[in-house]
Coordinates of C-alpha atoms in Angstrom, one line a residue:
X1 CA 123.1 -59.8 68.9
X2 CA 120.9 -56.6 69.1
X3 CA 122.3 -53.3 69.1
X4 CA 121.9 -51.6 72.5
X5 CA 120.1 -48.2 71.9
X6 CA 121.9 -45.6 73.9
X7 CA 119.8 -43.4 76.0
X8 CA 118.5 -39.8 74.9
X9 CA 119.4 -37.9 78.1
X10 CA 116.2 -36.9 79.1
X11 CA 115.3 -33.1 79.3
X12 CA 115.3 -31.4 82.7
X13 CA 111.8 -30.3 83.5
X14 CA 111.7 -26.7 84.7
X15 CA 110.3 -26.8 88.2
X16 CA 107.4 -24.4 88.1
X17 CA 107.6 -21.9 91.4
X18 CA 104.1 -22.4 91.9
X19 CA 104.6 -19.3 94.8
X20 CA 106.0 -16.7 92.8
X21 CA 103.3 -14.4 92.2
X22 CA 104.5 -10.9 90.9
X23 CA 101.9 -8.7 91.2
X24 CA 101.3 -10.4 95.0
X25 CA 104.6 -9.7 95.4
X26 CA 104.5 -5.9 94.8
X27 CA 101.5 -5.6 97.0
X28 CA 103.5 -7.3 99.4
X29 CA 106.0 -4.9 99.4
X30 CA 103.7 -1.4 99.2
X31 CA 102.2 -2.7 102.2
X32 CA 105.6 -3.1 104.1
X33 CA 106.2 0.3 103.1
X34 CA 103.2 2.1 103.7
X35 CA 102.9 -0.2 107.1
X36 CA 106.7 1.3 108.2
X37 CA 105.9 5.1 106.9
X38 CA 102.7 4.7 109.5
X39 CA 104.7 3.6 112.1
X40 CA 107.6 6.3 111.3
X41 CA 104.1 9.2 111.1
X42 CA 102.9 7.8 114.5
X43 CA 106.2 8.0 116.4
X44 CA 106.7 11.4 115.5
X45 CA 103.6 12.5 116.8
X46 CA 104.0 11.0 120.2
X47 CA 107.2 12.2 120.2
X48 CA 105.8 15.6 119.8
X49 CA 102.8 15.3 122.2
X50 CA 104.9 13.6 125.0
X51 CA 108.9 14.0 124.3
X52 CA 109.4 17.7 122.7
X53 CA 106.1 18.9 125.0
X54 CA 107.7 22.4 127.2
X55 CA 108.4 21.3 130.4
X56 CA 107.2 24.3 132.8
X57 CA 110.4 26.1 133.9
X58 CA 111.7 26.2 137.8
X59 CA 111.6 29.8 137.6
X60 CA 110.1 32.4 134.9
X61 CA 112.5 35.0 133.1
X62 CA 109.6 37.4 132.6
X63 CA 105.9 37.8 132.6
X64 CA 103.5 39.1 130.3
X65 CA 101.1 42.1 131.6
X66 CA 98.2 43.5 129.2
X67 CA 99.0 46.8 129.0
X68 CA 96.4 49.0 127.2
X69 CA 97.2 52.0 124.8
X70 CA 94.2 53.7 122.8
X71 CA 95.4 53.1 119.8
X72 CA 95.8 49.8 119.6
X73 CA 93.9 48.3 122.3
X74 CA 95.3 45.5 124.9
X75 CA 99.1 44.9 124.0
X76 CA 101.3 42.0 125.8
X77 CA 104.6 43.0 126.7
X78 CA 107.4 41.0 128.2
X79 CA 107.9 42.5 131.5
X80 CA 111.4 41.7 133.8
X81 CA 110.4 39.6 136.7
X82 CA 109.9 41.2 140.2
X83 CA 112.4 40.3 143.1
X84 CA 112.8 36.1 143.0
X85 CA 111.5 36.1 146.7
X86 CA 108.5 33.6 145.8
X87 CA 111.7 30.9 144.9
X88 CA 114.1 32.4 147.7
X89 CA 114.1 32.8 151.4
X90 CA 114.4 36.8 152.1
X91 CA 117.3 38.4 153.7
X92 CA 117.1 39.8 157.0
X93 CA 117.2 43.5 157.4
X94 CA 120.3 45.5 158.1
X95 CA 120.8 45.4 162.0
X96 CA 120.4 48.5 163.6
X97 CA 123.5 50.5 165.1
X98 CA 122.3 53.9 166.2
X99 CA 119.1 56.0 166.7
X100 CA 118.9 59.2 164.9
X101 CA 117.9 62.5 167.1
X102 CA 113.9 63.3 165.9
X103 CA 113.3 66.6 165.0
X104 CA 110.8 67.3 162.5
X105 CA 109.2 63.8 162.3
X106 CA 110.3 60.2 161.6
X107 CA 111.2 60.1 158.0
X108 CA 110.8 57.1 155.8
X109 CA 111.0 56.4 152.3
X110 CA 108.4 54.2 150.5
X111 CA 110.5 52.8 147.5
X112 CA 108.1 51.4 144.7
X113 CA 110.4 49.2 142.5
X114 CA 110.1 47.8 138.7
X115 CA 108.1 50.9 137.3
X116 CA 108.4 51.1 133.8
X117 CA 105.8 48.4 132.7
X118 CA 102.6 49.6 134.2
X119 CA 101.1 52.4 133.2
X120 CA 97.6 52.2 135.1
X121 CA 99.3 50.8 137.9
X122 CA 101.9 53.8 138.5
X123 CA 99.0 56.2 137.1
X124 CA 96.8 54.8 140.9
X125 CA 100.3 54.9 143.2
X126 CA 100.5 58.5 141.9
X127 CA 96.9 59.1 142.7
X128 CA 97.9 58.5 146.4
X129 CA 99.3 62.0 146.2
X130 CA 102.5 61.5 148.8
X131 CA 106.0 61.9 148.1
X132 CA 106.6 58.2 146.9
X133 CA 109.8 57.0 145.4
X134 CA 109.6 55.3 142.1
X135 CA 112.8 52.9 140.9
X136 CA 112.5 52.4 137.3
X137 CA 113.4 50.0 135.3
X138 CA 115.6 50.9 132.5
X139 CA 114.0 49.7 129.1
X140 CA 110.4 50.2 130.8
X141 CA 107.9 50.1 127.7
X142 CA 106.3 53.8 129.9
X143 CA 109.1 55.5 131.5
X144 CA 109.3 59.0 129.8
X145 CA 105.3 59.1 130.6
X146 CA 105.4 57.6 133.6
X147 CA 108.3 60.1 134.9
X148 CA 106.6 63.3 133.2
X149 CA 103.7 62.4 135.2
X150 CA 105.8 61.3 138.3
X151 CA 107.7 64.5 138.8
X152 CA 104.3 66.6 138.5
X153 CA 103.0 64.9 141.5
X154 CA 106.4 65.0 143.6
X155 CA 107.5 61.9 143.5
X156 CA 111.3 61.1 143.0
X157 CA 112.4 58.6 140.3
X158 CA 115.4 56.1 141.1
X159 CA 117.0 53.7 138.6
X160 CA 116.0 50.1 139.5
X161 CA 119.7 48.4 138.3
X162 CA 119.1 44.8 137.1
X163 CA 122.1 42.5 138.6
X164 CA 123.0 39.0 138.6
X165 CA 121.7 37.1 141.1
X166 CA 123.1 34.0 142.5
X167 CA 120.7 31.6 140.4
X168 CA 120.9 33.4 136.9
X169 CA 120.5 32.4 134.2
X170 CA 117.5 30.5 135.7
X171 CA 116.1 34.0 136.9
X172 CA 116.7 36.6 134.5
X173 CA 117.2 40.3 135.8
X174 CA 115.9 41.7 132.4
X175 CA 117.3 44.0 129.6
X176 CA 119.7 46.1 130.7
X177 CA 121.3 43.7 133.6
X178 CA 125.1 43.9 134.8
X179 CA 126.9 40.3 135.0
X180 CA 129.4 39.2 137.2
X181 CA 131.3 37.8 133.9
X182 CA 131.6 41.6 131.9
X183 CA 134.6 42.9 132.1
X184 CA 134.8 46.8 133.7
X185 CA 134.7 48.4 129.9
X186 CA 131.6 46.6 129.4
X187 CA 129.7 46.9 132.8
X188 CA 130.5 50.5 133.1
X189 CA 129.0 51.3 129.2
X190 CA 125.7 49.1 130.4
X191 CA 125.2 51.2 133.5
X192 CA 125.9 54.6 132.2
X193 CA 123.6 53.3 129.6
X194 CA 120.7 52.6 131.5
X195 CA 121.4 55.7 133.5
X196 CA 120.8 57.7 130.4
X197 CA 117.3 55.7 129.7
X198 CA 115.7 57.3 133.0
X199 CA 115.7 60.7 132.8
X200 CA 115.7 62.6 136.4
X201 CA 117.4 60.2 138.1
X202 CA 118.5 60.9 142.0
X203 CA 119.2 57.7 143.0
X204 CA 119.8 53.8 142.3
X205 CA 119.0 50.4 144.0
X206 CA 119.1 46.9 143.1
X207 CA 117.0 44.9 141.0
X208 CA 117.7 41.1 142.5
X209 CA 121.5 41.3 142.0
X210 CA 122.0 38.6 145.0
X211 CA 125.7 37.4 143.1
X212 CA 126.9 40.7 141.9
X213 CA 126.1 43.0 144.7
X214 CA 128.3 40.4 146.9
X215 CA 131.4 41.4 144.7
X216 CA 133.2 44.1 146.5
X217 CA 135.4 44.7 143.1
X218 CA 132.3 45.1 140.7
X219 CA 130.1 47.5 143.3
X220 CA 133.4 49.6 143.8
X221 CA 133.3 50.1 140.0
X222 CA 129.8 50.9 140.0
X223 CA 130.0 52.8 142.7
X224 CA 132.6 54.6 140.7
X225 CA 130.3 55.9 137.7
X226 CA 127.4 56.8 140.6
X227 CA 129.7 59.4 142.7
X228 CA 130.3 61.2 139.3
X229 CA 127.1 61.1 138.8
X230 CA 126.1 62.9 142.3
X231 CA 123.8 59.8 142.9
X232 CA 123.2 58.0 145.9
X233 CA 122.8 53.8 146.5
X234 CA 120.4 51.8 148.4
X235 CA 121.0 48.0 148.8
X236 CA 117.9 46.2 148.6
X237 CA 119.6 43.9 150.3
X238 CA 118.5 40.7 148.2
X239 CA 121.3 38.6 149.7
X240 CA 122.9 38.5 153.2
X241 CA 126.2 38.6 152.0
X242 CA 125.8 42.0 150.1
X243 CA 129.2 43.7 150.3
X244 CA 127.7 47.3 149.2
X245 CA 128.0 49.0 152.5
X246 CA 132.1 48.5 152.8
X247 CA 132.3 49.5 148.9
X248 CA 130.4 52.8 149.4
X249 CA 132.0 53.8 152.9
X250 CA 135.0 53.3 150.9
X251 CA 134.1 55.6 148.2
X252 CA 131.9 57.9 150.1
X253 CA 128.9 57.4 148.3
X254 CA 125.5 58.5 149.5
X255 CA 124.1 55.1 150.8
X256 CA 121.9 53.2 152.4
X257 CA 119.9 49.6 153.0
X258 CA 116.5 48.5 153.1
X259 CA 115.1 47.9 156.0
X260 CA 111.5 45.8 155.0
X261 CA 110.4 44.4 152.3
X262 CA 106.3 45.5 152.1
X263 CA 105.0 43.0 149.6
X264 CA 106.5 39.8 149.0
X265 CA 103.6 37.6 149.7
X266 CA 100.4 38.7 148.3
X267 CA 98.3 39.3 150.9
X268 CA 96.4 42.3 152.6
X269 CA 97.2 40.9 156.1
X270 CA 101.2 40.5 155.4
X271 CA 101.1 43.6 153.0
X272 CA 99.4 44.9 156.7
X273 CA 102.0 43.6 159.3
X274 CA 104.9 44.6 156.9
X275 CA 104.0 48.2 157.4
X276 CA 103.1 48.0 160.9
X277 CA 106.9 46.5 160.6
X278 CA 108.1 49.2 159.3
X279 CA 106.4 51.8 161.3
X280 CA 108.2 50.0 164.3
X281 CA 111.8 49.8 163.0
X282 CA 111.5 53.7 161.9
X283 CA 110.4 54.3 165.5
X284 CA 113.8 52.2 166.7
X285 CA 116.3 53.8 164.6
X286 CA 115.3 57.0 163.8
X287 CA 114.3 56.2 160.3
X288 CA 113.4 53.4 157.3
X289 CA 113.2 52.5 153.9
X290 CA 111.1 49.9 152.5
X291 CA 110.2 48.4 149.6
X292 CA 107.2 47.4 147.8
X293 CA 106.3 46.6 144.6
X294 CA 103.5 47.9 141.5
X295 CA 100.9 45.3 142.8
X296 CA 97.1 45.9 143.2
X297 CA 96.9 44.7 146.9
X298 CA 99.9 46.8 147.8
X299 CA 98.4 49.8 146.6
X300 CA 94.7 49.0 148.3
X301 CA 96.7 48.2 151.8
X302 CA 98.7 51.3 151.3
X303 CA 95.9 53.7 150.6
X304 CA 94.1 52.3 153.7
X305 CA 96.6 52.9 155.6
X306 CA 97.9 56.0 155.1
X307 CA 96.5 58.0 157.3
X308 CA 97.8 55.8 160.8
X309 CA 101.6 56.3 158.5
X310 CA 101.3 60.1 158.4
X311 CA 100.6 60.0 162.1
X312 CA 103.3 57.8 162.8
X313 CA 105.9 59.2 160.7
X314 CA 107.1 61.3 157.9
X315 CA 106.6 60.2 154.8
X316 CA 109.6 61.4 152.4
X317 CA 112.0 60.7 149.2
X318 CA 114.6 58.1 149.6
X319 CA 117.0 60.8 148.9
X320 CA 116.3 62.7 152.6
X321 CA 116.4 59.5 154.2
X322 CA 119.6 58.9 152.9
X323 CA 120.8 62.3 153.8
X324 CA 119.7 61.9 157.1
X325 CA 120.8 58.8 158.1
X326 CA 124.6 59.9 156.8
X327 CA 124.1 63.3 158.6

C-alpha cells in the first residue's frame, strides 16, 4: 500500500502593492501642502482687499488742513471738526422778546469760531480791520500767534468750549471737550484748563455741545467757574433744547444766544442771504450775534459786504452786545 506523502504547506506569496510608490507618494503630499498654503495665502489677501478694507465713516472726528510754517514747509495737522451742521438740521434762532432803544447804532457781533488751526486764514479775517470776535479753540496748533496778532488789530478773543453733542462719539468735539459722563471734579479741571490755554479771554461759547448744553446741572457748574472768572456765555445754540439761558439767569451770568448761523452751507449766495438775515433780525430786536466760521468764501462774502453792514449797523465785540442786550 503506498505511503501517502503529506503535503508541504505551501508558502504564502507576498502580494506585491503594485501602487505603492514612495517617492510618488511624497510628491503627493508636498503638493497637498503647497496646494492648501496657496489657498490659505489667497484668502488672506482678499480678506484684506475686501473684508478689513476702511469702511468710510458716517461722520469725520477731524480734518486735516496744510498748514505752512517756514521752517518746515507744508505740515498736516489734525484739526477738530467745525459745527456737525452738514449731518444735522440747524436750530432755529432764539425767538425775539423785546426791542432794545437805538442810540448810537445797531450793534452786532460777528463771532468767528474754531480759530486756532489756521494761521493764513485768521491772518486775512484780521486784514478786514473791524472789531471781529475770534472763539478759539483751546489746543489750537496757532493760538498764542494768532491772539498776539488778534489783540493788535482789536479784535476780542473768546474760548470756543468743545461739548458733547447728542451723536458723540460719532462726532468728536476735539481735545479739550467736556462730557456729559465726567463727574464735576473732572469737568471743572478740563474747563479751567482750557481757560488757561487762551490767553485774553473775555468770553465763551459752544463748540457743538448739542447733549451737554441741554443739561441744566452741568451748564450751572460751568457756569459756576465762568462768573469767577468775570466771563460772559453765548449759546450757539446747536440744539433746540439748550437749557443755558435758565442756568445763567439763575446765576447771573453775562449771557446771550446766537441769533444766525452765516456759513453753514458753502456758498456765496447763502453765505449772502445769511447776512442780509442778520442785518434784518438786528434791525427787529435792537441787536445780533452771528456766527461764522474760518472758511475762504465766508471771508470773500464778508469783505464784499462790508460796507452795506457798516451802513446798516454797528459792527462790535460780542462782549458790548452782551452788555447791551442785559442793560
Amino acid at each position: 500500500m503506498a505511503k501517502k506523502v503529506s503535503a508541504k504547506p505551501r508558502a504564502r506569496k507576498k502580494k506585491k502593492n503594485k501602487g505603492f510608490n514612495p517617492k510618488l507618494q511624497l510628491m503627493k503630499v508636498i503638493a497637498g501642502v503647497t496646494l492648501l498654503v496657496c489657498l490659505v495665502v489667497t484668502a488672506g489677501l482678499l480678506a484684506n482687499r475686501f473684508l478689513m478694507r476702511p469702511v468710510p465713516p458716517v461722520a469725520s472726528k477731524t480734518k486735516p488742513i496744510p498748514v505752512t510754517r517756514p521752517d518746515t514747509g507744508p505740515v498736516h495737522h489734525s484739526v477738530p471738526d467745525y459745527e456737525a451742521f452738514n449731518r444735522e438740521a440747524v436750530p432755529p434762532p432764539p425767538p425775539i422778546t423785546r426791542i432794545k432803544p437805538i442810540t448810537n447804532g445797531i450793534p452786532v457781533a460777528i463771532i468767528i469760531d474754531d480759530i486756532g488751526y489756521d494761521r493764513k486764514m485768521a491772518e486775512e479775517f484780521l486784514e478786514l480791520d473791524v472789531p471781529l470776535t475770534f472763539s478759539v479753540l483751546p489746543e489750537g496748533t496757532f493760538n498764542h500767534s494768532i491772539i498776539d496778532q488778534a489783540l493788535k488789530k482789536d479784535v476780542e478773543i473768546m474760548l470756543h468750549l468743545p461739548m458733547e453733542p447728542g451723536n458723540y462719539p460719532s462726532v468728536n468735539p476735539g481735545p479739550g471737550a467736556l462730557l456729559s459722563t465726567m463727574k464735576p471734579d473732572e469737568l471743572i479741571a478740563q474747563l479751567n484748563a482750557n481757560l488757561d490755554r487762551v490767553p485774553s479771554v473775555k468770553g465763551v461759547n459752544n463748540h457743538m455741545g448739542s447733549k451737554l448744553t441741554a443739561s441744566s446741572a452741568q451748564m450751572r457748574q460751568i457756569f459756576t467757574i465762568l462768573k469767577k472768572r468775570d466771563l460772559f456765555f453765548i449759546d450757539s445754540r446747536t440744539s433746540a433744547d439748550t437749557l443755558c439761558r435758565p442756568s445763567a439767569e439763575l446765576l447771573h451770568l453775562p449771557f446771550a444766544e446766537r441769533d444766525v448761523f452765516i456759513d453753514h452751507e458753502q456758498t456765496r449766495a447763502f453765505v449772502r442771504k445769511q447776512l442780509n438775515l442778520l442785518i434784518k433780525r438786528a434791525k427787529r430786536q435792537g441787536y445780533a450775534i452771528g456766527i461764522a466760521h474760518p472758511h475762504p468764501v465766508t471771508l470773500e462774502v464778508l469783505k464784499e459786504m462790508l460796507p452795506d453792514l457798516k451802513k446798516a449797523v454797528f459792527l462790535t465785540h460780542a462782549s458790548r452786545v452782551v452788555a447791551f442786550q442785559q442793560g
